[in-house]
PDB file of C-alpha atoms in Angstrom:
ATOM      1  CA  LEU A 387      12.472  14.466 -23.426  1.00 85.00           C
ATOM      2  CA  GLN A 388      10.094  17.378 -23.406  1.00 85.00           C
ATOM      3  CA  GLU A 389      10.143  17.933 -26.969  1.00 89.00           C
ATOM      4  CA  GLY A 390       9.143  14.412 -27.253  1.00 88.00           C
ATOM      5  CA  ILE A 391      12.467  12.889 -28.356  1.00 90.00           C
ATOM      6  CA  LYS A 392      13.107   9.661 -26.630  1.00 89.00           C
ATOM      7  CA  ALA A 393      14.625   6.623 -27.989  1.00 89.00           C
ATOM      8  CA  GLU A 394      17.078   8.896 -29.824  1.00 92.00           C
ATOM      9  CA  LEU A 395      18.470   9.749 -26.250  1.00 94.00           C
ATOM     10  CA  ILE A 396      19.095   6.173 -24.948  1.00 94.00           C
ATOM     11  CA  ASP A 397      22.913   6.140 -25.883  1.00 94.00           C
ATOM     12  CA  ALA A 398      23.322   9.728 -24.381  1.00 94.00           C
ATOM     13  CA  GLY A 399      21.809   8.384 -21.209  1.00 93.00           C
ATOM     14  CA  GLN A 400      24.076   5.390 -21.092  1.00 93.00           C
ATOM     15  CA  ARG A 401      26.908   7.897 -22.011  1.00 95.00           C
ATOM     16  CA  LEU A 402      26.705   9.682 -18.935  1.00 92.00           C
ATOM     17  CA  ILE A 403      26.758   6.503 -16.522  1.00 94.00           C
ATOM     18  CA  SER A 404      29.987   5.849 -18.152  1.00 93.00           C
ATOM     19  CA  ILE A 405      31.346   9.113 -17.771  1.00 93.00           C
ATOM     20  CA  ASP A 406      30.514   8.899 -13.745  1.00 91.00           C
ATOM     21  CA  SER A 407      29.052   5.388 -12.557  1.00 89.00           C
ATOM     22  CA  ASN A 408      28.431   6.810  -9.072  1.00 89.00           C
ATOM     23  CA  ASN A 409      26.277   9.495  -9.789  1.00 90.00           C
ATOM     24  CA  SER A 410      22.780   8.940  -9.083  1.00 92.00           C
ATOM     25  CA  LEU A 411      21.473  11.661 -11.446  1.00 92.00           C
ATOM     26  CA  TYR A 412      22.985   9.867 -14.307  1.00 94.00           C
ATOM     27  CA  TYR A 413      20.931   6.661 -13.452  1.00 95.00           C
ATOM     28  CA  ASN A 414      17.891   8.559 -12.856  1.00 94.00           C
ATOM     29  CA  ILE A 415      18.047  10.457 -16.438  1.00 94.00           C
ATOM     30  CA  SER A 416      18.962   7.079 -18.194  1.00 95.00           C
ATOM     31  CA  GLY A 417      16.110   5.425 -16.442  1.00 96.00           C
ATOM     32  CA  ILE A 418      13.713   8.202 -17.378  1.00 95.00           C
ATOM     33  CA  ILE A 419      14.939   8.014 -20.872  1.00 96.00           C
ATOM     34  CA  TYR A 420      13.813   4.258 -20.931  1.00 96.00           C
ATOM     35  CA  LEU A 421      10.903   4.752 -19.139  1.00 95.00           C
ATOM     36  CA  HIS A 422       9.616   7.360 -21.698  1.00 94.00           C
ATOM     37  CA  SER A 423      10.632   5.045 -24.558  1.00 94.00           C
ATOM     38  CA  ALA A 424       8.373   2.481 -23.278  1.00 93.00           C
ATOM     39  CA  ARG A 425      11.375   0.220 -22.647  1.00 95.00           C
ATOM     40  CA  LEU A 426      10.182  -0.795 -19.183  1.00 97.00           C
ATOM     41  CA  ASP A 427      12.680  -3.772 -18.324  1.00 97.00           C
ATOM     42  CA  ASP A 428      15.471  -1.596 -19.199  1.00 96.00           C
ATOM     43  CA  ALA A 429      14.302   1.198 -16.952  1.00 96.00           C
ATOM     44  CA  GLU A 430      13.725  -1.090 -14.178  1.00 97.00           C
ATOM     45  CA  ARG A 431      17.562  -2.506 -14.502  1.00 96.00           C
ATOM     46  CA  ILE A 432      18.977   0.867 -14.854  1.00 96.00           C
ATOM     47  CA  LEU A 433      17.321   2.344 -11.771  1.00 96.00           C
ATOM     48  CA  LYS A 434      17.924  -0.761  -9.794  1.00 96.00           C
ATOM     49  CA  ALA A 435      21.636  -0.406 -10.714  1.00 95.00           C
ATOM     50  CA  GLY A 436      21.889   3.114  -9.528  1.00 94.00           C
ATOM     51  CA  ILE A 437      20.067   2.316  -5.989  1.00 94.00           C
ATOM     52  CA  THR A 438      22.641  -0.497  -5.646  1.00 93.00           C
ATOM     53  CA  ILE A 439      25.715   1.674  -6.403  1.00 92.00           C
ATOM     54  CA  CYS A 440      24.698   5.216  -5.255  1.00 86.00           C
ATOM     55  CA  SER A 441      23.871   6.372  -2.020  1.00 82.00           C
ATOM     56  CA  ASN A 442      21.420   9.433  -2.845  1.00 79.00           C
ATOM     57  CA  ASN A 443      18.305   6.942  -3.725  1.00 89.00           C
ATOM     58  CA  GLY A 444      15.160   8.700  -3.068  1.00 92.00           C
ATOM     59  CA  TYR A 445      14.687   9.809  -6.530  1.00 94.00           C
ATOM     60  CA  LEU A 446      15.773   6.545  -8.013  1.00 96.00           C
ATOM     61  CA  LEU A 447      13.071   4.755  -6.023  1.00 96.00           C
ATOM     62  CA  ALA A 448      10.522   7.224  -6.975  1.00 96.00           C
ATOM     63  CA  ASN A 449      11.152   6.980 -10.727  1.00 96.00           C
ATOM     64  CA  LEU A 450      11.287   3.002 -10.279  1.00 97.00           C
ATOM     65  CA  ALA A 451       7.843   3.503  -8.827  1.00 97.00           C
ATOM     66  CA  LYS A 452       6.766   4.949 -11.978  1.00 96.00           C
ATOM     67  CA  VAL A 453       8.225   2.182 -13.714  1.00 97.00           C
ATOM     68  CA  TYR A 454       6.025  -0.511 -11.577  1.00 97.00           C
ATOM     69  CA  ASP A 455       3.137   1.641 -12.137  1.00 96.00           C
ATOM     70  CA  ALA A 456       3.649   1.551 -16.075  1.00 96.00           C
ATOM     71  CA  GLN A 457       4.238  -2.282 -15.777  1.00 97.00           C
ATOM     72  CA  GLY A 458       0.741  -2.719 -14.228  1.00 96.00           C
ATOM     73  CA  LEU A 459       2.072  -3.558 -10.672  1.00 97.00           C
ATOM     74  CA  PRO A 460       0.375  -1.082  -7.977  1.00 93.00           C
ATOM     75  CA  GLU A 461       1.363  -2.862  -4.909  1.00 94.00           C
ATOM     76  CA  LYS A 462       5.035  -2.743  -5.803  1.00 96.00           C
ATOM     77  CA  CYS A 463       4.458   0.587  -7.189  1.00 96.00           C
ATOM     78  CA  SER A 464       3.018   1.834  -3.678  1.00 94.00           C
ATOM     79  CA  GLN A 465       5.665  -0.154  -1.831  1.00 95.00           C
ATOM     80  CA  THR A 466       8.528   1.752  -3.731  1.00 96.00           C
ATOM     81  CA  LEU A 467       6.956   5.251  -3.567  1.00 96.00           C
ATOM     82  CA  TRP A 468       6.631   4.823   0.076  1.00 96.00           C
ATOM     83  CA  GLU A 469      10.455   3.590   0.444  1.00 95.00           C
ATOM     84  CA  ALA A 470      11.272   6.623  -1.712  1.00 96.00           C
ATOM     85  CA  LEU A 471       9.578   9.159   0.488  1.00 96.00           C
ATOM     86  CA  LYS A 472      10.948   7.582   3.830  1.00 95.00           C
ATOM     87  CA  LEU A 473      14.218   8.418   2.429  1.00 94.00           C
ATOM     88  CA  ASP A 474      13.227  11.697   1.057  1.00 94.00           C
ATOM     89  CA  PRO A 475       9.717  12.945   2.242  1.00 96.00           C
ATOM     90  CA  ASN A 476      10.299  16.177   0.414  1.00 96.00           C
ATOM     91  CA  GLN A 477      10.243  14.941  -3.362  1.00 94.00           C
ATOM     92  CA  ASN A 478       7.778  17.404  -4.717  1.00 93.00           C
ATOM     93  CA  ASN A 479       6.727  14.650  -7.557  1.00 92.00           C
ATOM     94  CA  ALA A 480       6.716  11.967  -4.907  1.00 95.00           C
ATOM     95  CA  VAL A 481       4.496  13.910  -2.606  1.00 96.00           C
ATOM     96  CA  THR A 482       2.058  15.278  -5.261  1.00 94.00           C
ATOM     97  CA  TRP A 483       1.882  11.950  -6.909  1.00 95.00           C
ATOM     98  CA  ILE A 484       0.784   9.753  -3.783  1.00 95.00           C
ATOM     99  CA  GLY A 485      -1.691  12.904  -2.698  1.00 95.00           C
ATOM    100  CA  ALA A 486      -3.403  12.449  -6.091  1.00 94.00           C
ATOM    101  CA  ILE A 487      -3.549   8.829  -5.771  1.00 93.00           C
ATOM    102  CA  SER A 488      -5.091   8.970  -2.453  1.00 94.00           C
ATOM    103  CA  ARG A 489      -7.457  11.851  -3.179  1.00 93.00           C
ATOM    104  CA  GLU A 490      -8.633   9.847  -6.273  1.00 91.00           C
ATOM    105  CA  HIS A 491      -9.242   6.677  -4.277  1.00 90.00           C
ATOM    106  CA  GLY A 492     -10.683   7.892  -1.125  1.00 93.00           C
ATOM    107  CA  GLY A 493     -11.323  11.686  -1.310  1.00 94.00           C
ATOM    108  CA  ARG A 494     -10.276  14.421   0.942  1.00 93.00           C
ATOM    109  CA  GLU A 495     -10.232  12.242   4.049  1.00 94.00           C
ATOM    110  CA  GLU A 496      -7.680   9.688   2.571  1.00 95.00           C
ATOM    111  CA  TYR A 497      -5.490  12.532   1.218  1.00 96.00           C
ATOM    112  CA  LEU A 498      -5.157  14.163   4.399  1.00 96.00           C
ATOM    113  CA  GLN A 499      -4.421  10.804   6.335  1.00 96.00           C
ATOM    114  CA  VAL A 500      -1.524  10.063   3.635  1.00 97.00           C
ATOM    115  CA  MET A 501      -0.038  13.645   4.088  1.00 97.00           C
ATOM    116  CA  HIS A 502      -0.184  13.579   7.822  1.00 97.00           C
ATOM    117  CA  LYS A 503       1.673  10.182   7.559  1.00 97.00           C
ATOM    118  CA  ILE A 504       4.399  11.504   5.288  1.00 97.00           C
ATOM    119  CA  ALA A 505       4.668  14.592   7.827  1.00 96.00           C
ATOM    120  CA  GLU A 506       5.452  12.287  10.739  1.00 96.00           C
ATOM    121  CA  ILE A 507       8.851  11.441   8.890  1.00 95.00           C
ATOM    122  CA  PRO A 508      11.361  13.512  10.752  1.00 91.00           C
ATOM    123  CA  THR A 509      12.669  15.444   7.851  1.00 92.00           C
ATOM    124  CA  SER A 510       9.330  16.148   6.238  1.00 95.00           C
ATOM    125  CA  TRP A 511       8.157  19.614   5.520  1.00 96.00           C
ATOM    126  CA  ARG A 512       6.577  19.511   2.106  1.00 96.00           C
ATOM    127  CA  ALA A 513       3.349  17.553   3.213  1.00 97.00           C
ATOM    128  CA  GLN A 514       2.780  20.044   5.943  1.00 97.00           C
ATOM    129  CA  LEU A 515       2.504  22.761   3.112  1.00 97.00           C
ATOM    130  CA  TRP A 516       0.045  20.442   1.115  1.00 97.00           C
ATOM    131  CA  ILE A 517      -1.915  20.130   4.651  1.00 97.00           C
ATOM    132  CA  ALA A 518      -1.878  23.871   5.170  1.00 97.00           C
ATOM    133  CA  ARG A 519      -3.182  24.384   1.473  1.00 97.00           C
ATOM    134  CA  ASP A 520      -6.070  22.163   1.940  1.00 96.00           C
ATOM    135  CA  TYR A 521      -6.971  23.881   5.250  1.00 96.00           C
ATOM    136  CA  LEU A 522      -6.821  27.251   3.484  1.00 96.00           C
ATOM    137  CA  GLU A 523      -8.945  26.004   0.583  1.00 95.00           C
ATOM    138  CA  ASN A 524     -11.585  24.677   2.884  1.00 94.00           C
ATOM    139  CA  ASP A 525     -11.936  27.911   5.040  1.00 92.00           C
ATOM    140  CA  ASP A 526      -9.857  26.618   8.071  1.00 94.00           C
ATOM    141  CA  ALA A 527      -6.922  29.299   8.038  1.00 95.00           C
ATOM    142  CA  ASN A 528      -6.403  28.992  11.675  1.00 95.00           C
ATOM    143  CA  LYS A 529      -5.054  25.534  11.372  1.00 96.00           C
ATOM    144  CA  ALA A 530      -3.143  26.327   8.121  1.00 96.00           C
ATOM    145  CA  LEU A 531      -1.363  29.503   9.928  1.00 96.00           C
ATOM    146  CA  GLU A 532      -0.474  27.135  13.049  1.00 96.00           C
ATOM    147  CA  ILE A 533       1.178  24.882  10.506  1.00 96.00           C
ATOM    148  CA  TYR A 534       3.019  27.823   8.939  1.00 96.00           C
ATOM    149  CA  GLN A 535       4.361  29.210  12.269  1.00 93.00           C
ATOM    150  CA  THR A 536       5.854  25.565  12.750  1.00 93.00           C
ATOM    151  CA  ILE A 537       7.126  25.015   9.494  1.00 93.00           C
ATOM    152  CA  LEU A 538       8.443  28.369   7.934  1.00 93.00           C
ATOM    153  CA  PRO A 539      11.697  28.033  10.179  1.00 91.00           C
ATOM    154  CA  LYS A 540      12.588  25.201   8.527  1.00 89.00           C
ATOM    155  CA  VAL A 541      11.939  25.916   4.880  1.00 92.00           C
ATOM    156  CA  VAL A 542      13.300  29.564   4.983  1.00 90.00           C
ATOM    157  CA  ASN A 543      16.217  28.427   2.557  1.00 91.00           C
ATOM    158  CA  GLU A 544      13.813  26.442   0.406  1.00 92.00           C
ATOM    159  CA  PRO A 545      12.730  28.443  -2.429  1.00 92.00           C
ATOM    160  CA  ASP A 546       9.817  26.610  -3.821  1.00 92.00           C
ATOM    161  CA  ALA A 547       8.455  26.196  -0.087  1.00 95.00           C
ATOM    162  CA  MET A 548       8.583  30.032   0.289  1.00 95.00           C
ATOM    163  CA  MET A 549       6.864  30.518  -2.845  1.00 95.00           C
ATOM    164  CA  MET A 550       4.183  28.046  -2.138  1.00 96.00           C
ATOM    165  CA  VAL A 551       3.354  29.575   1.448  1.00 96.00           C
ATOM    166  CA  SER A 552       3.263  33.007  -0.133  1.00 97.00           C
ATOM    167  CA  GLY A 553       1.408  32.302  -2.990  1.00 97.00           C
ATOM    168  CA  ASP A 554      -1.184  29.834  -1.382  1.00 97.00           C
ATOM    169  CA  LEU A 555      -1.963  32.654   1.236  1.00 97.00           C
ATOM    170  CA  GLY A 556      -2.546  35.451  -1.488  1.00 96.00           C
ATOM    171  CA  ARG A 557      -4.605  33.103  -3.633  1.00 96.00           C
ATOM    172  CA  ASN A 558      -6.902  32.686  -0.540  1.00 96.00           C
ATOM    173  CA  GLY A 559      -7.201  36.246   0.619  1.00 94.00           C
ATOM    174  CA  ARG A 560      -4.476  36.515   3.398  1.00 96.00           C
ATOM    175  CA  ASP A 561      -2.394  39.189   1.883  1.00 97.00           C
ATOM    176  CA  LYS A 562      -1.858  40.561   5.760  1.00 96.00           C
ATOM    177  CA  GLU A 563      -0.419  37.314   6.625  1.00 97.00           C
ATOM    178  CA  VAL A 564       1.943  37.181   3.666  1.00 97.00           C
ATOM    179  CA  LEU A 565       3.263  40.275   4.898  1.00 97.00           C
ATOM    180  CA  SER A 566       3.285  39.394   8.523  1.00 96.00           C
ATOM    181  CA  ILE A 567       4.920  35.962   8.212  1.00 95.00           C
ATOM    182  CA  CYS A 568       6.723  35.514   4.684  1.00 96.00           C
ATOM    183  CA  TYR A 569       8.092  39.142   4.575  1.00 96.00           C
ATOM    184  CA  PRO A 570      10.019  39.255   7.733  1.00 95.00           C
ATOM    185  CA  ILE A 571      11.942  36.192   6.688  1.00 95.00           C
ATOM    186  CA  PHE A 572      12.235  36.941   2.914  1.00 95.00           C
ATOM    187  CA  ASP A 573      15.870  36.892   1.591  1.00 93.00           C
ATOM    188  CA  LEU A 574      16.295  37.082  -2.011  1.00 92.00           C
ATOM    189  CA  THR A 575      19.909  35.601  -2.033  1.00 89.00           C
ATOM    190  CA  LYS A 576      18.492  32.184  -0.302  1.00 89.00           C
ATOM    191  CA  GLN A 577      14.669  32.237  -1.736  1.00 87.00           C
ATOM    192  CA  ASP A 578      13.906  33.544  -5.329  1.00 86.00           C
ATOM    193  CA  PHE A 579      12.095  36.319  -7.227  1.00 94.00           C
ATOM    194  CA  ARG A 580       8.482  34.401  -7.188  1.00 95.00           C
ATOM    195  CA  THR A 581       8.147  34.763  -3.576  1.00 96.00           C
ATOM    196  CA  GLY A 582       9.035  38.366  -3.970  1.00 96.00           C
ATOM    197  CA  LEU A 583       6.466  38.874  -6.503  1.00 97.00           C
ATOM    198  CA  ASN A 584       4.075  37.159  -4.224  1.00 97.00           C
ATOM    199  CA  ILE A 585       4.803  39.516  -1.507  1.00 98.00           C
ATOM    200  CA  ILE A 586       4.515  42.711  -3.837  1.00 97.00           C
ATOM    201  CA  ALA A 587       1.045  41.347  -4.874  1.00 97.00           C
ATOM    202  CA  ALA A 588      -0.053  41.138  -1.314  1.00 97.00           C
ATOM    203  CA  CYS A 589       1.581  44.869  -0.783  1.00 97.00           C
ATOM    204  CA  ILE A 590      -0.648  46.207  -3.788  1.00 97.00           C
ATOM    205  CA  ASN A 591      -4.003  44.300  -2.131  1.00 96.00           C
ATOM    206  CA  THR A 592      -2.996  45.855   1.419  1.00 96.00           C
ATOM    207  CA  ARG A 593      -1.732  49.228  -0.381  1.00 96.00           C
ATOM    208  CA  ASN A 594       1.800  48.983   1.459  1.00 96.00           C
ATOM    209  CA  LYS A 595       3.744  50.905  -1.336  1.00 96.00           C
ATOM    210  CA  LYS A 596       6.802  51.070   0.964  1.00 95.00           C
ATOM    211  CA  VAL A 597       7.274  47.507   1.347  1.00 97.00           C
ATOM    212  CA  GLY A 598       6.333  46.652  -2.182  1.00 97.00           C
ATOM    213  CA  MET A 599       8.681  49.083  -3.700  1.00 97.00           C
ATOM    214  CA  ARG A 600      11.605  47.678  -1.453  1.00 96.00           C
ATOM    215  CA  ILE A 601      10.897  44.306  -2.677  1.00 96.00           C
ATOM    216  CA  LEU A 602      10.697  45.445  -6.410  1.00 97.00           C
ATOM    217  CA  ASN A 603      13.941  47.227  -6.274  1.00 96.00           C
ATOM    218  CA  GLN A 604      15.646  44.090  -4.781  1.00 95.00           C
ATOM    219  CA  ILE A 605      14.471  42.127  -7.739  1.00 95.00           C
ATOM    220  CA  ARG A 606      15.272  44.751 -10.271  1.00 94.00           C
ATOM    221  CA  ALA A 607      19.001  44.594  -8.947  1.00 93.00           C
ATOM    222  CA  GLN A 608      19.277  41.079  -9.917  1.00 91.00           C
ATOM    223  CA  HIS A 609      19.114  42.146 -13.710  1.00 88.00           C
ATOM    224  CA  GLN A 610      16.568  39.639 -14.744  1.00 86.00           C
ATOM    225  CA  TYR A 611      15.629  41.262 -17.983  1.00 88.00           C
ATOM    226  CA  ASN A 612      12.921  38.697 -18.648  1.00 92.00           C
ATOM    227  CA  LEU A 613      11.082  40.269 -15.851  1.00 93.00           C
ATOM    228  CA  THR A 614      11.576  43.928 -16.889  1.00 94.00           C
ATOM    229  CA  THR A 615       7.757  44.379 -18.380  1.00 95.00           C
ATOM    230  CA  ARG A 616       6.300  42.805 -15.395  1.00 95.00           C
ATOM    231  CA  LEU A 617       8.225  44.431 -12.971  1.00 96.00           C
ATOM    232  CA  ASP A 618       7.368  47.905 -14.879  1.00 96.00           C
ATOM    233  CA  ASN A 619       3.726  47.090 -14.340  1.00 96.00           C
ATOM    234  CA  LEU A 620       3.865  46.362 -10.829  1.00 97.00           C
ATOM    235  CA  GLU A 621       6.031  49.495 -10.202  1.00 96.00           C
ATOM    236  CA  ASN A 622       3.342  51.794 -12.099  1.00 96.00           C
ATOM    237  CA  THR A 623       0.341  50.074  -9.937  1.00 96.00           C
ATOM    238  CA  LEU A 624       2.410  50.329  -6.556  1.00 96.00           C
ATOM    239  CA  ASN A 625       3.053  54.356  -7.532  1.00 95.00           C
ATOM    240  CA  GLN A 626      -0.786  54.583  -7.664  1.00 94.00           C
ATOM    241  CA  ILE A 627      -1.232  54.021  -4.234  1.00 90.00           C
ATOM    242  CA  ASN A 628      -1.021  57.061  -1.888  1.00 82.00           C
ATOM    243  CA  ASP A 629       1.928  57.112   0.558  1.00 68.00           C
TER     244      ASP A 629
END
Protein backbone atom coordinates (compact mmCIF):
# COMPACT_ATOMS: atom_id res chain seq x y z
CA LEU A 1 0.00 0.00 0.00
CA GLN A 2 2.78 2.43 0.87
CA GLU A 3 4.32 1.75 -2.55
CA GLY A 4 1.05 2.58 -4.29
CA ILE A 5 -0.03 -1.02 -4.91
CA LYS A 6 -3.76 -1.17 -4.20
CA ALA A 7 -6.22 -3.27 -6.19
CA GLU A 8 -3.60 -6.00 -6.61
CA LEU A 9 -3.79 -6.61 -2.84
CA ILE A 10 -7.54 -7.24 -2.64
CA ASP A 11 -7.22 -11.03 -2.96
CA ALA A 12 -4.45 -11.04 -0.36
CA GLY A 13 -6.68 -9.16 2.09
CA GLN A 14 -9.48 -11.64 1.57
CA ARG A 15 -7.02 -14.48 2.05
CA LEU A 16 -6.08 -13.15 5.48
CA ILE A 17 -9.72 -13.25 6.56
CA SER A 18 -10.12 -16.79 5.27
CA ILE A 19 -7.13 -17.85 7.38
CA ASP A 20 -8.62 -16.39 10.59
CA SER A 21 -12.11 -14.94 10.38
CA ASN A 22 -12.01 -13.78 14.01
CA ASN A 23 -8.96 -11.54 13.70
CA SER A 24 -9.91 -7.85 13.69
CA LEU A 25 -6.52 -6.91 12.20
CA TYR A 26 -7.28 -8.86 9.03
CA TYR A 27 -10.64 -7.14 8.53
CA ASN A 28 -8.85 -3.85 9.11
CA ILE A 29 -6.22 -4.61 6.49
CA SER A 30 -8.78 -5.78 3.95
CA GLY A 31 -10.98 -2.74 4.58
CA ILE A 32 -8.03 -0.38 4.14
CA ILE A 33 -7.10 -2.09 0.86
CA TYR A 34 -10.63 -1.58 -0.45
CA LEU A 35 -10.62 2.04 0.80
CA HIS A 36 -7.37 2.83 -0.99
CA SER A 37 -8.67 1.06 -4.10
CA ALA A 38 -11.71 3.40 -4.12
CA ARG A 39 -14.06 0.46 -3.60
CA LEU A 40 -15.89 2.19 -0.80
CA ASP A 41 -18.95 -0.07 -0.64
CA ASP A 42 -16.71 -3.11 -0.25
CA ALA A 43 -14.64 -1.32 2.38
CA GLU A 44 -17.78 -0.51 4.34
CA ARG A 45 -19.05 -4.08 4.01
CA ILE A 46 -15.84 -5.74 5.19
CA LEU A 47 -15.29 -3.35 8.11
CA LYS A 48 -18.89 -3.77 9.29
CA ALA A 49 -18.45 -7.54 9.08
CA GLY A 50 -15.37 -7.29 11.28
CA ILE A 51 -17.20 -5.08 13.77
CA THR A 52 -19.97 -7.68 14.03
CA ILE A 53 -17.61 -10.63 14.46
CA CYS A 54 -14.63 -9.28 16.40
CA SER A 55 -14.40 -7.83 19.89
CA ASN A 56 -11.55 -5.38 19.19
CA ASN A 57 -13.52 -2.79 17.24
CA GLY A 58 -11.87 0.56 17.90
CA TYR A 59 -9.60 0.59 14.86
CA LEU A 60 -12.31 -0.98 12.66
CA LEU A 61 -14.68 1.85 13.58
CA ALA A 62 -11.99 4.48 12.97
CA ASN A 63 -11.39 3.13 9.47
CA LEU A 64 -15.13 2.88 8.85
CA ALA A 65 -15.26 6.60 9.68
CA LYS A 66 -12.66 7.15 6.93
CA VAL A 67 -14.93 5.30 4.52
CA TYR A 68 -17.88 7.54 5.43
CA ASP A 69 -15.62 10.57 4.99
CA ALA A 70 -14.67 9.35 1.50
CA GLN A 71 -18.35 8.76 0.74
CA GLY A 72 -19.12 12.39 1.60
CA LEU A 73 -21.08 11.58 4.76
CA PRO A 74 -19.65 13.95 7.39
CA GLU A 75 -22.27 13.29 10.09
CA LYS A 76 -21.85 9.50 9.89
CA CYS A 77 -18.09 10.00 9.81
CA SER A 78 -18.12 12.11 12.98
CA GLN A 79 -20.50 9.80 14.83
CA THR A 80 -18.47 6.70 13.94
CA LEU A 81 -15.19 8.36 14.83
CA TRP A 82 -16.50 9.23 18.28
CA GLU A 83 -17.72 5.64 18.72
CA ALA A 84 -14.19 4.49 17.90
CA LEU A 85 -12.65 6.89 20.42
CA LYS A 86 -15.05 5.83 23.17
CA LEU A 87 -13.86 2.26 22.70
CA ASP A 88 -10.20 3.22 22.44
CA PRO A 89 -9.41 6.88 23.14
CA ASN A 90 -5.69 6.36 22.54
CA GLN A 91 -5.73 5.55 18.83
CA ASN A 92 -3.10 7.89 17.47
CA ASN A 93 -4.63 8.31 14.01
CA ALA A 94 -8.14 8.85 15.37
CA VAL A 95 -7.04 11.41 17.96
CA THR A 96 -4.89 13.37 15.52
CA TRP A 97 -7.57 13.22 12.83
CA ILE A 98 -10.38 14.56 15.01
CA GLY A 99 -7.96 17.14 16.38
CA ALA A 100 -7.12 18.36 12.87
CA ILE A 101 -10.82 18.54 11.96
CA SER A 102 -11.68 20.57 15.05
CA ARG A 103 -8.72 22.93 14.63
CA GLU A 104 -9.63 23.57 11.00
CA HIS A 105 -13.25 24.18 11.92
CA GLY A 106 -12.93 26.26 15.08
CA GLY A 107 -9.28 27.01 15.71
CA ARG A 108 -7.38 26.40 18.90
CA GLU A 109 -10.40 26.87 21.16
CA GLU A 110 -12.44 24.11 19.52
CA TYR A 111 -9.36 21.90 19.25
CA LEU A 112 -8.77 22.08 23.00
CA GLN A 113 -12.45 21.49 23.71
CA VAL A 114 -12.38 18.28 21.69
CA MET A 115 -9.15 17.10 23.29
CA HIS A 116 -10.55 17.74 26.76
CA LYS A 117 -13.67 15.78 25.80
CA ILE A 118 -11.53 12.81 24.77
CA ALA A 119 -9.47 13.20 27.94
CA GLU A 120 -12.62 12.66 29.99
CA ILE A 121 -12.89 9.07 28.74
CA PRO A 122 -11.60 6.98 31.68
CA THR A 123 -8.77 5.16 29.87
CA SER A 124 -7.59 8.20 27.91
CA TRP A 125 -4.01 9.44 28.00
CA ARG A 126 -3.10 10.41 24.43
CA ALA A 127 -5.36 13.47 24.26
CA GLN A 128 -3.77 14.77 27.46
CA LEU A 129 -0.37 14.69 25.75
CA TRP A 130 -1.71 16.75 22.84
CA ILE A 131 -3.20 19.26 25.29
CA ALA A 132 0.17 19.48 27.04
CA ARG A 133 1.93 20.01 23.70
CA ASP A 134 -0.44 22.88 22.93
CA TYR A 135 0.30 24.47 26.30
CA LEU A 136 4.05 24.16 25.73
CA GLU A 137 3.79 25.74 22.30
CA ASN A 138 1.71 28.60 23.68
CA ASP A 139 4.03 29.51 26.56
CA ASP A 140 2.00 27.87 29.31
CA ALA A 141 4.56 25.33 30.49
CA ASN A 142 3.20 25.12 34.04
CA LYS A 143 -0.10 23.66 32.80
CA ALA A 144 1.78 21.23 30.58
CA LEU A 145 3.94 20.08 33.47
CA GLU A 146 0.87 19.54 35.66
CA ILE A 147 -0.52 17.23 32.98
CA TYR A 148 2.75 15.32 32.69
CA GLN A 149 2.98 14.79 36.45
CA THR A 150 -0.50 13.23 36.39
CA ILE A 151 -0.25 11.22 33.19
CA LEU A 152 3.34 9.94 33.13
CA PRO A 153 2.76 7.10 35.63
CA LYS A 154 0.02 5.83 33.30
CA VAL A 155 2.14 5.87 30.14
CA VAL A 156 5.50 4.66 31.43
CA ASN A 157 5.07 1.47 29.37
CA GLU A 158 3.84 3.31 26.24
CA PRO A 159 6.91 3.88 24.03
CA ASP A 160 5.37 6.51 21.76
CA ALA A 161 3.95 8.42 24.72
CA MET A 162 7.32 8.68 26.43
CA MET A 163 8.92 9.69 23.14
CA MET A 164 6.31 12.42 22.65
CA VAL A 165 6.69 13.84 26.16
CA SER A 166 10.49 13.92 26.09
CA GLY A 167 10.53 15.27 22.53
CA ASP A 168 7.97 18.00 23.19
CA LEU A 169 9.77 19.16 26.31
CA GLY A 170 13.10 19.25 24.49
CA ARG A 171 11.77 21.12 21.46
CA ASN A 172 10.32 23.76 23.75
CA GLY A 173 13.49 24.40 25.70
CA ARG A 174 12.58 22.31 28.73
CA ASP A 175 15.67 20.13 28.87
CA LYS A 176 15.86 20.27 32.66
CA GLU A 177 12.34 18.85 32.84
CA VAL A 178 13.30 16.04 30.44
CA LEU A 179 15.91 15.02 33.00
CA SER A 180 13.75 15.58 36.07
CA ILE A 181 10.54 13.85 34.98
CA CYS A 182 11.42 11.56 32.04
CA TYR A 183 14.86 10.25 32.92
CA PRO A 184 13.91 8.83 36.35
CA ILE A 185 11.26 6.55 34.80
CA PHE A 186 13.13 5.76 31.58
CA ASP A 187 13.43 2.01 30.98
CA LEU A 188 14.81 0.96 27.61
CA THR A 189 13.26 -2.51 27.94
CA LYS A 190 9.76 -1.03 28.20
CA GLN A 191 10.12 2.07 26.04
CA ASP A 192 12.49 2.47 23.11
CA PHE A 193 15.63 4.17 21.91
CA ARG A 194 13.86 7.30 20.64
CA THR A 195 13.08 8.44 24.17
CA GLY A 196 16.68 7.67 25.06
CA LEU A 197 17.93 9.86 22.22
CA ASN A 198 15.71 12.70 23.46
CA ILE A 199 17.21 12.33 26.93
CA ILE A 200 20.74 12.37 25.49
CA ALA A 201 19.92 15.58 23.61
CA ALA A 202 18.72 17.13 26.87
CA CYS A 203 21.95 15.99 28.54
CA ILE A 204 24.00 17.70 25.85
CA ASN A 205 22.04 20.92 26.25
CA THR A 206 22.41 20.84 30.04
CA ARG A 207 26.01 19.56 29.86
CA ASN A 208 25.18 16.42 31.81
CA LYS A 209 27.82 14.09 30.40
CA LYS A 210 27.41 11.34 32.99
CA VAL A 211 23.72 10.66 32.38
CA GLY A 212 24.08 11.13 28.64
CA MET A 213 26.82 8.51 28.40
CA ARG A 214 24.83 6.13 30.60
CA ILE A 215 21.82 6.26 28.27
CA LEU A 216 24.01 6.12 25.16
CA ASN A 217 25.70 2.93 26.38
CA GLN A 218 22.32 1.36 27.11
CA ILE A 219 21.23 2.01 23.54
CA ARG A 220 24.53 0.70 22.15
CA ALA A 221 24.00 -2.53 24.07
CA GLN A 222 20.90 -3.19 21.96
CA HIS A 223 23.15 -3.59 18.90
CA GLN A 224 21.00 -1.43 16.62
CA TYR A 225 23.63 -1.00 13.96
CA ASN A 226 21.53 1.47 11.98
CA LEU A 227 22.13 3.90 14.86
CA THR A 228 25.91 3.46 14.94
CA THR A 229 26.81 6.71 13.17
CA ARG A 230 24.28 8.73 15.13
CA LEU A 231 25.47 7.30 18.43
CA ASP A 232 29.11 7.93 17.48
CA ASN A 233 28.29 11.59 16.79
CA LEU A 234 26.42 11.94 20.07
CA GLU A 235 29.30 10.32 21.96
CA ASN A 236 31.77 12.73 20.38
CA THR A 237 29.59 15.65 21.45
CA LEU A 238 29.27 14.30 25.00
CA ASN A 239 33.02 13.81 25.24
CA GLN A 240 33.50 17.51 24.56
CA ILE A 241 31.72 18.28 27.82
CA ASN A 242 34.06 18.73 30.73
CA ASP A 243 33.37 16.44 33.69
